[in-house]
Tab-separated table of N, CA and C in Angstrom:
chain	number	residue	atom	x	y	z
T	1	MET	N	-72.027	-88.664	56.549
T	1	MET	CA	-71.876	-87.237	56.805
T	1	MET	C	-73.173	-86.531	56.393
T	2	THR	N	-73.696	-85.685	57.270
T	2	THR	CA	-74.950	-84.996	56.982
T	2	THR	C	-74.718	-83.855	56.002
T	3	ASP	N	-75.801	-83.387	55.424
T	3	ASP	CA	-75.710	-82.258	54.502
T	3	ASP	C	-75.151	-81.021	55.193
T	4	GLU	N	-75.526	-80.829	56.456
T	4	GLU	CA	-75.028	-79.678	57.224
T	4	GLU	C	-73.511	-79.768	57.393
T	5	ASN	N	-73.008	-80.948	57.707
T	5	ASN	CA	-71.561	-81.137	57.842
T	5	ASN	C	-70.850	-80.921	56.513
T	6	THR	N	-71.442	-81.414	55.448
T	6	THR	CA	-70.864	-81.220	54.117
T	6	THR	C	-70.823	-79.745	53.771
T	7	LEU	N	-71.905	-79.037	54.050
T	7	LEU	CA	-71.956	-77.605	53.770
T	7	LEU	C	-70.897	-76.857	54.575
T	8	ASN	N	-70.768	-77.171	55.835
T	8	ASN	CA	-69.747	-76.527	56.675
T	8	ASN	C	-68.339	-76.824	56.173
T	9	MET	N	-68.103	-78.049	55.743
T	9	MET	CA	-66.796	-78.415	55.215
T	9	MET	C	-66.507	-77.642	53.919
T	10	ARG	N	-67.502	-77.525	53.064
T	10	ARG	CA	-67.338	-76.782	51.816
T	10	ARG	C	-67.082	-75.300	52.095
T	11	LEU	N	-67.828	-74.729	53.052
T	11	LEU	CA	-67.606	-73.327	53.412
T	11	LEU	C	-66.203	-73.128	53.970
T	12	LYS	N	-65.750	-74.064	54.785
T	12	LYS	CA	-64.394	-73.972	55.348
T	12	LYS	C	-63.356	-73.929	54.225
T	13	MET	N	-63.546	-74.739	53.218
T	13	MET	CA	-62.608	-74.756	52.083
T	13	MET	C	-62.675	-73.453	51.291
T	14	GLU	N	-63.852	-72.852	51.219
T	14	GLU	CA	-64.009	-71.609	50.459
T	14	GLU	C	-63.194	-70.463	51.059
T	15	PHE	N	-62.935	-70.507	52.363
T	15	PHE	CA	-62.144	-69.444	52.991
T	15	PHE	C	-60.724	-69.392	52.424
T	16	LYS	N	-60.272	-70.488	51.839
T	16	LYS	CA	-58.931	-70.543	51.249
T	16	LYS	C	-58.950	-70.292	49.749
T	17	ASN	N	-60.122	-70.120	49.172
T	17	ASN	CA	-60.252	-69.956	47.723
T	17	ASN	C	-59.871	-68.530	47.317
T	18	PRO	N	-58.828	-68.379	46.510
T	18	PRO	CA	-58.361	-67.036	46.130
T	18	PRO	C	-59.311	-66.282	45.195
T	19	VAL	N	-60.324	-66.939	44.661
T	19	VAL	CA	-61.255	-66.249	43.761
T	19	VAL	C	-61.962	-65.098	44.478
T	20	TYR	N	-62.123	-65.214	45.786
T	20	TYR	CA	-62.828	-64.181	46.543
T	20	TYR	C	-61.968	-62.949	46.816
T	21	ASP	N	-60.688	-63.023	46.482
T	21	ASP	CA	-59.809	-61.862	46.646
T	21	ASP	C	-60.281	-60.692	45.800
T	22	ILE	N	-60.973	-60.979	44.707
T	22	ILE	CA	-61.481	-59.907	43.839
T	22	ILE	C	-62.488	-59.042	44.591
T	23	ILE	N	-63.212	-59.619	45.528
T	23	ILE	CA	-64.171	-58.856	46.329
T	23	ILE	C	-63.414	-57.845	47.180
T	24	ASP	N	-62.338	-58.292	47.828
T	24	ASP	CA	-61.508	-57.370	48.615
T	24	ASP	C	-60.923	-56.273	47.729
T	25	GLU	N	-60.459	-56.654	46.546
T	25	GLU	CA	-59.916	-55.656	45.611
T	25	GLU	C	-60.978	-54.625	45.246
T	26	ALA	N	-62.178	-55.088	44.948
T	26	ALA	CA	-63.267	-54.189	44.560
T	26	ALA	C	-63.621	-53.234	45.694
T	27	ILE	N	-63.678	-53.764	46.900
T	27	ILE	CA	-64.010	-52.927	48.056
T	27	ILE	C	-62.894	-51.927	48.326
T	28	LYS	N	-61.664	-52.388	48.292
T	28	LYS	CA	-60.524	-51.503	48.537
T	28	LYS	C	-60.481	-50.386	47.478
T	29	TYR	N	-60.677	-50.750	46.233
T	29	TYR	CA	-60.658	-49.762	45.152
T	29	TYR	C	-61.787	-48.748	45.328
T	30	THR	N	-62.980	-49.240	45.638
T	30	THR	CA	-64.144	-48.369	45.833
T	30	THR	C	-63.927	-47.434	47.018
T	31	MET	N	-63.378	-47.964	48.109
T	31	MET	CA	-63.111	-47.140	49.292
T	31	MET	C	-62.129	-46.019	48.953
T	32	HIS	N	-61.100	-46.366	48.205
T	32	HIS	CA	-60.077	-45.380	47.849
T	32	HIS	C	-60.637	-44.341	46.853
T	33	LYS	N	-61.338	-44.822	45.853
T	33	LYS	CA	-61.873	-43.942	44.812
T	33	LYS	C	-62.860	-42.922	45.380
T	34	HIS	N	-63.687	-43.359	46.308
T	34	HIS	CA	-64.728	-42.491	46.859
T	34	HIS	C	-64.354	-41.890	48.218
T	35	HIS	N	-63.104	-42.059	48.615
T	35	HIS	CA	-62.587	-41.478	49.864
T	35	HIS	C	-63.475	-41.832	51.056
T	36	TYR	N	-63.692	-43.138	51.243
T	36	TYR	CA	-64.538	-43.593	52.334
T	36	TYR	C	-64.001	-43.147	53.683
T	37	LYS	N	-64.915	-42.739	54.500
T	37	LYS	CA	-64.622	-42.360	55.882
T	37	LYS	C	-65.252	-43.434	56.784
T	38	LYS	N	-65.130	-43.209	58.087
T	38	LYS	CA	-65.683	-44.139	59.060
T	38	LYS	C	-67.181	-44.353	58.800
T	39	TYR	N	-67.588	-45.597	58.770
T	39	TYR	CA	-68.967	-46.072	58.599
T	39	TYR	C	-69.490	-45.995	57.163
T	40	ASP	N	-68.739	-45.470	56.218
T	40	ASP	CA	-69.180	-45.503	54.821
T	40	ASP	C	-69.231	-46.936	54.308
T	41	LEU	N	-68.293	-47.754	54.756
T	41	LEU	CA	-68.288	-49.151	54.332
T	41	LEU	C	-69.504	-49.898	54.890
T	42	VAL	N	-69.958	-49.516	56.060
T	42	VAL	CA	-71.166	-50.135	56.639
T	42	VAL	C	-72.351	-49.890	55.698
T	43	LYS	N	-72.456	-48.676	55.198
T	43	LYS	CA	-73.543	-48.346	54.263
T	43	LYS	C	-73.440	-49.186	53.001
T	44	LEU	N	-72.221	-49.341	52.474
T	44	LEU	CA	-72.027	-50.160	51.280
T	44	LEU	C	-72.423	-51.611	51.535
T	45	VAL	N	-72.026	-52.148	52.674
T	45	VAL	CA	-72.369	-53.530	53.024
T	45	VAL	C	-73.883	-53.712	53.043
T	46	MET	N	-74.594	-52.784	53.642
T	46	MET	CA	-76.056	-52.894	53.712
T	46	MET	C	-76.684	-52.777	52.318
T	47	MET	N	-76.111	-51.963	51.477
T	47	MET	CA	-76.620	-51.864	50.103
T	47	MET	C	-76.410	-53.186	49.366
T	48	ILE	N	-75.260	-53.807	49.574
T	48	ILE	CA	-74.983	-55.087	48.919
T	48	ILE	C	-75.953	-56.157	49.409
T	49	TYR	N	-76.265	-56.148	50.699
T	49	TYR	CA	-77.269	-57.090	51.204
T	49	TYR	C	-78.607	-56.893	50.498
T	50	ASN	N	-78.884	-55.655	50.076
T	50	ASN	CA	-80.128	-55.357	49.359
T	50	ASN	C	-79.977	-55.483	47.850
T	51	LYS	N	-78.871	-56.101	47.407
T	51	LYS	CA	-78.588	-56.346	45.984
T	51	LYS	C	-78.410	-55.058	45.189
T	52	ASP	N	-78.001	-53.985	45.855
T	52	ASP	CA	-77.704	-52.722	45.181
T	52	ASP	C	-76.191	-52.594	45.083
T	53	TYR	N	-75.675	-52.837	43.885
T	53	TYR	CA	-74.238	-52.817	43.658
T	53	TYR	C	-73.780	-51.509	43.009
T	54	SER	N	-74.657	-50.533	42.948
T	54	SER	CA	-74.389	-49.319	42.177
T	54	SER	C	-73.207	-48.510	42.685
T	55	PHE	N	-72.838	-48.647	43.952
T	55	PHE	CA	-71.723	-47.870	44.476
T	55	PHE	C	-70.391	-48.610	44.415
T	56	ILE	N	-70.418	-49.848	43.965
T	56	ILE	CA	-69.164	-50.563	43.737
T	56	ILE	C	-68.621	-50.077	42.403
T	57	SER	N	-67.368	-49.740	42.396
T	57	SER	CA	-66.751	-49.213	41.180
T	57	SER	C	-66.890	-50.205	40.033
T	58	SER	N	-67.168	-49.676	38.853
T	58	SER	CA	-67.245	-50.533	37.671
T	58	SER	C	-65.875	-50.691	37.010
T	59	ALA	N	-64.868	-49.972	37.509
T	59	ALA	CA	-63.510	-50.121	36.987
T	59	ALA	C	-63.076	-51.580	37.124
T	60	ASN	N	-62.310	-52.047	36.159
T	60	ASN	CA	-61.805	-53.428	36.163
T	60	ASN	C	-62.924	-54.464	36.265
T	61	ASP	N	-64.113	-54.086	35.858
T	61	ASP	CA	-65.298	-54.962	35.934
T	61	ASP	C	-65.611	-55.435	37.353
T	62	TYR	N	-65.209	-54.641	38.354
T	62	TYR	CA	-65.445	-55.029	39.742
T	62	TYR	C	-66.924	-55.249	40.038
T	63	ARG	N	-67.765	-54.341	39.573
T	63	ARG	CA	-69.197	-54.446	39.880
T	63	ARG	C	-69.775	-55.744	39.316
T	64	ASP	N	-69.444	-56.054	38.058
T	64	ASP	CA	-69.957	-57.274	37.435
T	64	ASP	C	-69.431	-58.531	38.127
T	65	GLN	N	-68.153	-58.514	38.485
T	65	GLN	CA	-67.576	-59.663	39.177
T	65	GLN	C	-68.212	-59.842	40.556
T	66	PHE	N	-68.469	-58.727	41.211
T	66	PHE	CA	-69.108	-58.764	42.526
T	66	PHE	C	-70.493	-59.407	42.405
T	67	LYS	N	-71.268	-58.935	41.427
T	67	LYS	CA	-72.615	-59.493	41.224
T	67	LYS	C	-72.556	-60.986	40.932
T	68	LEU	N	-71.645	-61.379	40.045
T	68	LEU	CA	-71.529	-62.792	39.680
T	68	LEU	C	-71.174	-63.662	40.889
T	69	LEU	N	-70.208	-63.208	41.671
T	69	LEU	CA	-69.817	-63.992	42.847
T	69	LEU	C	-70.920	-64.018	43.900
T	70	ASP	N	-71.640	-62.917	44.047
T	70	ASP	CA	-72.749	-62.896	45.007
T	70	ASP	C	-73.848	-63.855	44.566
T	71	ASP	N	-74.185	-63.821	43.280
T	71	ASP	CA	-75.200	-64.743	42.759
T	71	ASP	C	-74.759	-66.200	42.925
T	72	TYR	N	-73.509	-66.469	42.564
T	72	TYR	CA	-72.973	-67.827	42.710
T	72	TYR	C	-73.040	-68.284	44.167
T	73	PHE	N	-72.568	-67.432	45.065
T	73	PHE	CA	-72.500	-67.809	46.473
T	73	PHE	C	-73.893	-68.055	47.039
T	74	GLU	N	-74.828	-67.228	46.634
T	74	GLU	CA	-76.197	-67.414	47.124
T	74	GLU	C	-76.803	-68.712	46.595
T	75	LYS	N	-76.576	-69.016	45.327
T	75	LYS	CA	-77.114	-70.256	44.757
T	75	LYS	C	-76.421	-71.487	45.336
T	76	GLU	N	-75.119	-71.395	45.516
T	76	GLU	CA	-74.337	-72.540	45.972
T	76	GLU	C	-74.466	-72.797	47.474
T	77	PHE	N	-74.493	-71.721	48.273
T	77	PHE	CA	-74.448	-71.868	49.723
T	77	PHE	C	-75.651	-71.269	50.451
T	78	GLY	N	-76.462	-70.485	49.754
T	78	GLY	CA	-77.642	-69.891	50.369
T	78	GLY	C	-77.354	-68.662	51.209
T	79	HIS	N	-76.210	-68.022	50.972
T	79	HIS	CA	-75.809	-66.854	51.761
T	79	HIS	C	-75.282	-65.740	50.868
T	80	SER	N	-75.287	-64.551	51.427
T	80	SER	CA	-74.715	-63.392	50.740
T	80	SER	C	-73.193	-63.476	50.771
T	81	ILE	N	-72.581	-63.037	49.699
T	81	ILE	CA	-71.116	-63.000	49.641
T	81	ILE	C	-70.573	-62.069	50.723
T	82	MET	N	-71.321	-61.032	51.093
T	82	MET	CA	-70.834	-60.089	52.107
T	82	MET	C	-70.697	-60.753	53.470
T	83	THR	N	-71.598	-61.629	53.807
T	83	THR	CA	-71.488	-62.339	55.081
T	83	THR	C	-70.195	-63.137	55.095
T	84	PHE	N	-69.952	-63.847	54.019
T	84	PHE	CA	-68.737	-64.643	53.886
T	84	PHE	C	-67.486	-63.763	53.961
T	85	ILE	N	-67.478	-62.655	53.243
T	85	ILE	CA	-66.320	-61.763	53.191
T	85	ILE	C	-66.048	-61.144	54.565
T	86	MET	N	-67.098	-60.760	55.279
T	86	MET	CA	-66.890	-60.184	56.615
T	86	MET	C	-66.304	-61.213	57.578
T	87	ILE	N	-66.808	-62.440	57.524
T	87	ILE	CA	-66.267	-63.507	58.368
T	87	ILE	C	-64.810	-63.774	57.987
T	88	LYS	N	-64.554	-63.832	56.701
T	88	LYS	CA	-63.194	-64.075	56.199
T	88	LYS	C	-62.230	-62.994	56.699
T	89	ALA	N	-62.669	-61.750	56.714
T	89	ALA	CA	-61.816	-60.656	57.183
T	89	ALA	C	-61.445	-60.838	58.647
T	90	VAL	N	-62.376	-61.318	59.451
T	90	VAL	CA	-62.090	-61.567	60.863
T	90	VAL	C	-61.165	-62.782	60.998
T	91	LEU	N	-61.439	-63.823	60.217
T	91	LEU	CA	-60.630	-65.038	60.309
T	91	LEU	C	-59.182	-64.812	59.879
T	92	ASP	N	-58.931	-63.777	59.109
T	92	ASP	CA	-57.554	-63.458	58.725
T	92	ASP	C	-56.683	-63.172	59.952
T	93	PHE	N	-57.313	-62.835	61.071
T	93	PHE	CA	-56.588	-62.529	62.305
T	93	PHE	C	-56.562	-63.711	63.278
T	94	LYS	N	-57.186	-64.823	62.895
T	94	LYS	CA	-57.283	-65.969	63.798
T	94	LYS	C	-55.893	-66.419	64.239
T	95	GLY	N	-55.780	-66.724	65.527
T	95	GLY	CA	-54.508	-67.141	66.094
T	95	GLY	C	-53.676	-65.986	66.629
T	96	THR	N	-54.239	-64.784	66.593
T	96	THR	CA	-53.527	-63.614	67.114
T	96	THR	C	-54.324	-62.999	68.260
T	97	GLU	N	-53.675	-62.132	69.009
T	97	GLU	CA	-54.384	-61.408	70.064
T	97	GLU	C	-55.439	-60.491	69.464
T	98	LYS	N	-55.148	-59.973	68.295
T	98	LYS	CA	-56.093	-59.072	67.613
T	98	LYS	C	-57.404	-59.815	67.321
T	99	TYR	N	-57.327	-61.096	67.000
T	99	TYR	CA	-58.531	-61.885	66.740
T	99	TYR	C	-59.442	-61.891	67.960
T	100	ASP	N	-58.854	-62.117	69.123
T	100	ASP	CA	-59.650	-62.125	70.353
T	100	ASP	C	-60.300	-60.763	70.591
T	101	ALA	N	-59.557	-59.692	70.327
T	101	ALA	CA	-60.100	-58.343	70.501
T	101	ALA	C	-61.229	-58.080	69.505
T	102	ILE	N	-61.058	-58.533	68.268
T	102	ILE	CA	-62.080	-58.327	67.241
T	102	ILE	C	-63.348	-59.091	67.589
T	103	THR	N	-63.210	-60.346	68.001
T	103	THR	CA	-64.410	-61.127	68.338
T	103	THR	C	-65.116	-60.542	69.563
T	104	ALA	N	-64.346	-60.013	70.502
T	104	ALA	CA	-64.954	-59.341	71.661
T	104	ALA	C	-65.675	-58.072	71.219
T	105	ASP	N	-65.098	-57.335	70.262
T	105	ASP	CA	-65.752	-56.130	69.717
T	105	ASP	C	-67.065	-56.478	69.026
T	106	ILE	N	-67.070	-57.580	68.293
T	106	ILE	CA	-68.300	-58.015	67.619
T	106	ILE	C	-69.382	-58.273	68.659
T	107	ALA	N	-69.043	-59.014	69.700
T	107	ALA	CA	-70.009	-59.338	70.760
T	107	ALA	C	-70.502	-58.076	71.453
T	108	LYS	N	-69.588	-57.178	71.756
T	108	LYS	CA	-69.979	-55.939	72.435
T	108	LYS	C	-70.886	-55.097	71.538
T	109	MET	N	-70.522	-54.955	70.267
T	109	MET	CA	-71.321	-54.148	69.338
T	109	MET	C	-72.708	-54.751	69.146
T	110	GLU	N	-72.793	-56.073	69.061
T	110	GLU	CA	-74.095	-56.731	68.902
T	110	GLU	C	-74.957	-56.453	70.123
T	111	THR	N	-74.381	-56.510	71.315
T	111	THR	CA	-75.128	-56.241	72.547
T	111	THR	C	-75.598	-54.790	72.582
T	112	ILE	N	-74.727	-53.865	72.223
T	112	ILE	CA	-75.094	-52.441	72.210
T	112	ILE	C	-76.241	-52.190	71.237
T	113	LEU	N	-76.141	-52.762	70.043
T	113	LEU	CA	-77.197	-52.553	69.049
T	113	LEU	C	-78.513	-53.178	69.484
T	114	ARG	N	-78.441	-54.332	70.133
T	114	ARG	CA	-79.657	-55.018	70.561
T	114	ARG	C	-80.306	-54.348	71.758
T	115	THR	N	-79.498	-53.916	72.729
T	115	THR	CA	-80.048	-53.357	73.965
T	115	THR	C	-80.182	-51.838	73.927
T	116	LYS	N	-79.522	-51.216	72.953
T	116	LYS	CA	-79.494	-49.744	72.830
T	116	LYS	C	-78.817	-49.100	74.034
T	117	LYS	N	-77.945	-49.881	74.702
T	117	LYS	CA	-77.208	-49.390	75.868
T	117	LYS	C	-75.758	-49.836	75.756
T	118	ASN	N	-74.871	-49.027	76.281
T	118	ASN	CA	-73.456	-49.384	76.302
T	118	ASN	C	-73.192	-50.239	77.541
T	119	VAL	N	-73.481	-51.510	77.396
T	119	VAL	CA	-73.309	-52.465	78.488
T	119	VAL	C	-72.324	-53.548	78.045
T	120	PRO	N	-71.767	-54.294	78.996
T	120	PRO	CA	-70.845	-55.374	78.605
T	120	PRO	C	-71.537	-56.397	77.697
T	121	ALA	N	-70.752	-57.020	76.843
T	121	ALA	CA	-71.282	-58.030	75.923
T	121	ALA	C	-71.953	-59.150	76.701
T	122	GLU	N	-73.102	-59.572	76.200
T	122	GLU	CA	-73.844	-60.635	76.872
T	122	GLU	C	-73.397	-62.015	76.405
T	123	ASP	N	-72.949	-62.117	75.155
T	123	ASP	CA	-72.541	-63.402	74.599
T	123	ASP	C	-71.199	-63.227	73.905
T	124	LEU	N	-70.128	-63.365	74.660
T	124	LEU	CA	-68.793	-63.167	74.104
T	124	LEU	C	-68.457	-64.167	73.000
T	125	CYS	N	-69.183	-65.256	72.945
T	125	CYS	CA	-68.890	-66.312	71.972
T	125	CYS	C	-69.834	-66.308	70.779
T	126	ILE	N	-70.579	-65.230	70.583
T	126	ILE	CA	-71.551	-65.180	69.498
T	126	ILE	C	-70.891	-65.448	68.140
T	127	PHE	N	-69.660	-65.019	67.987
T	127	PHE	CA	-68.910	-65.254	66.750
T	127	PHE	C	-67.953	-66.436	66.908
T	128	SER	N	-67.210	-66.459	67.984
T	128	SER	CA	-66.120	-67.435	68.123
T	128	SER	C	-66.608	-68.877	68.310
T	129	TYR	N	-67.712	-69.090	69.012
T	129	TYR	CA	-68.187	-70.459	69.244
T	129	TYR	C	-68.492	-71.192	67.934
T	130	PRO	N	-69.279	-70.594	67.023
T	130	PRO	CA	-69.524	-71.311	65.759
T	130	PRO	C	-68.239	-71.520	64.942
T	131	ILE	N	-67.312	-70.571	65.014
T	131	ILE	CA	-66.057	-70.721	64.280
T	131	ILE	C	-65.247	-71.883	64.852
T	132	GLU	N	-65.102	-71.914	66.168
T	132	GLU	CA	-64.328	-72.976	66.818
T	132	GLU	C	-64.928	-74.352	66.559
T	133	ASN	N	-66.246	-74.405	66.403
T	133	ASN	CA	-66.936	-75.675	66.171
T	133	ASN	C	-67.243	-75.920	64.703
T	134	GLU	N	-66.664	-75.079	63.846
T	134	GLU	CA	-66.818	-75.185	62.388
T	134	GLU	C	-68.284	-75.248	61.963
T	135	LYS	N	-69.080	-74.394	62.567
T	135	LYS	CA	-70.504	-74.260	62.240
T	135	LYS	C	-70.699	-72.983	61.415
T	136	TYR	N	-70.022	-72.924	60.279
T	136	TYR	CA	-70.024	-71.724	59.452
T	136	TYR	C	-71.416	-71.389	58.928
T	137	ASN	N	-72.161	-72.406	58.540
T	137	ASN	CA	-73.507	-72.165	58.041
T	137	ASN	C	-74.391	-71.567	59.127
T	138	ASP	N	-74.313	-72.099	60.345
T	138	ASP	CA	-75.094	-71.549	61.464
T	138	ASP	C	-74.727	-70.087	61.714
T	139	LEU	N	-73.431	-69.800	61.708
T	139	LEU	CA	-72.970	-68.428	61.924
T	139	LEU	C	-73.502	-67.504	60.836
T	140	MET	N	-73.410	-67.949	59.594
T	140	MET	CA	-73.876	-67.109	58.486
T	140	MET	C	-75.387	-66.893	58.554
T	141	MET	N	-76.116	-67.943	58.897
T	141	MET	CA	-77.572	-67.801	59.036
T	141	MET	C	-77.909	-66.833	60.156
T	142	ASN	N	-77.191	-66.927	61.274
T	142	ASN	CA	-77.436	-66.051	62.415
T	142	ASN	C	-77.152	-64.594	62.051
T	143	ILE	N	-76.061	-64.351	61.366
T	143	ILE	CA	-75.729	-62.989	60.956
T	143	ILE	C	-76.810	-62.436	60.037
T	144	GLU	N	-77.206	-63.210	59.053
T	144	GLU	CA	-78.168	-62.722	58.056
T	144	GLU	C	-79.578	-62.588	58.610
T	145	ALA	N	-79.927	-63.369	59.614
T	145	ALA	CA	-81.273	-63.318	60.190
T	145	ALA	C	-81.412	-62.274	61.288
T	146	ASN	N	-80.297	-61.835	61.847
T	146	ASN	CA	-80.316	-60.946	62.997
T	146	ASN	C	-79.707	-59.600	62.590
T	147	ASP	N	-80.548	-58.589	62.423
T	147	ASP	CA	-80.059	-57.278	61.989
T	147	ASP	C	-78.999	-56.694	62.916
T	148	ASN	N	-79.145	-56.908	64.221
T	148	ASN	CA	-78.141	-56.393	65.162
T	148	ASN	C	-76.781	-57.035	64.914
T	149	PHE	N	-76.786	-58.331	64.679
T	149	PHE	CA	-75.544	-59.056	64.418
T	149	PHE	C	-74.961	-58.626	63.065
T	150	LYS	N	-75.828	-58.462	62.084
T	150	LYS	CA	-75.383	-58.039	60.751
T	150	LYS	C	-74.721	-56.658	60.817
T	151	TYR	N	-75.369	-55.723	61.495
T	151	TYR	CA	-74.789	-54.376	61.631
T	151	TYR	C	-73.508	-54.411	62.463
T	152	ALA	N	-73.478	-55.229	63.497
T	152	ALA	CA	-72.259	-55.348	64.310
T	152	ALA	C	-71.108	-55.853	63.449
T	153	MET	N	-71.365	-56.869	62.638
T	153	MET	CA	-70.325	-57.391	61.746
T	153	MET	C	-69.882	-56.324	60.750
T	154	ALA	N	-70.836	-55.578	60.203
T	154	ALA	CA	-70.501	-54.536	59.233
T	154	ALA	C	-69.666	-53.432	59.875
T	155	ILE	N	-69.993	-53.066	61.091
T	155	ILE	CA	-69.239	-52.017	61.796
T	155	ILE	C	-67.808	-52.484	62.069
T	156	ILE	N	-67.665	-53.711	62.521
T	156	ILE	CA	-66.324	-54.234	62.803
T	156	ILE	C	-65.559	-54.432	61.490
T	157	TYR	N	-66.237	-54.851	60.450
T	157	TYR	CA	-65.601	-54.986	59.131
T	157	TYR	C	-65.090	-53.622	58.661
T	158	ASP	N	-65.896	-52.591	58.835
T	158	ASP	CA	-65.491	-51.225	58.485
T	158	ASP	C	-64.239	-50.846	59.275
T	159	LYS	N	-64.258	-51.165	60.559
T	159	LYS	CA	-63.118	-50.854	61.428
T	159	LYS	C	-61.852	-51.584	60.950
T	160	ILE	N	-61.992	-52.855	60.617
T	160	ILE	CA	-60.852	-53.638	60.127
T	160	ILE	C	-60.316	-53.033	58.837
T	161	LYS	N	-61.189	-52.783	57.887
T	161	LYS	CA	-60.754	-52.294	56.581
T	161	LYS	C	-60.184	-50.880	56.665
T	162	ASN	N	-60.761	-50.033	57.495
T	162	ASN	CA	-60.225	-48.670	57.640
T	162	ASN	C	-58.881	-48.698	58.352
T	163	ASN	N	-58.687	-49.583	59.306
T	163	ASN	CA	-57.381	-49.706	59.956
T	163	ASN	C	-56.334	-50.219	58.974
T	164	VAL	N	-56.711	-51.181	58.137
T	164	VAL	CA	-55.793	-51.691	57.122
T	164	VAL	C	-55.461	-50.587	56.136
T	165	GLU	N	-56.473	-49.856	55.692
T	165	GLU	CA	-56.245	-48.768	54.749
T	165	GLU	C	-55.349	-47.704	55.352
T	166	ASN	N	-55.579	-47.338	56.618
T	166	ASN	CA	-54.808	-46.281	57.261
T	166	ASN	C	-53.350	-46.694	57.477
T	167	THR	N	-53.105	-47.967	57.721
T	167	THR	CA	-51.729	-48.395	57.968
T	167	THR	C	-50.962	-48.627	56.679
T	168	SER	N	-51.666	-48.807	55.567
T	168	SER	CA	-50.956	-49.059	54.307
T	168	SER	C	-50.632	-47.781	53.556
T	169	ASN	N	-51.143	-46.651	53.996
T	169	ASN	CA	-50.870	-45.381	53.307
T	169	ASN	C	-49.738	-44.631	53.950
């Protein structure tokens, strides 16, 4: 088994690891505390990519836990915890019609950001193909290396989290 296959297998197992639930808790708490509106979460995601955790609530040691998990994830897997968390949020819908709609939204948003035009998605499988083929490392590298893809993921993540927040209140 190659190192790439081992890494993908390890990443696949991490999606089931409940330790990352604290990241969702921290984000949910921060969103509620600061009354996040549409696209505020996108700004937070970009700040986290820049290692600025100052807007994550320090209540319940969320900020410190976030930093620790981000550092761990980067050392262990070479990726930002936010990339992993955004993918995980989409995968929570896998096997549903909503999953197909979300992955299509990601593709469309990436195309819009890249072309600066509201045109049909050019690569509908930009997210789903690596997932179906368990190429998690490739997907994470692509997201982190491509600003359009990163922003598209952040926008869809914001949409997912705001819809969850709106339906739970």
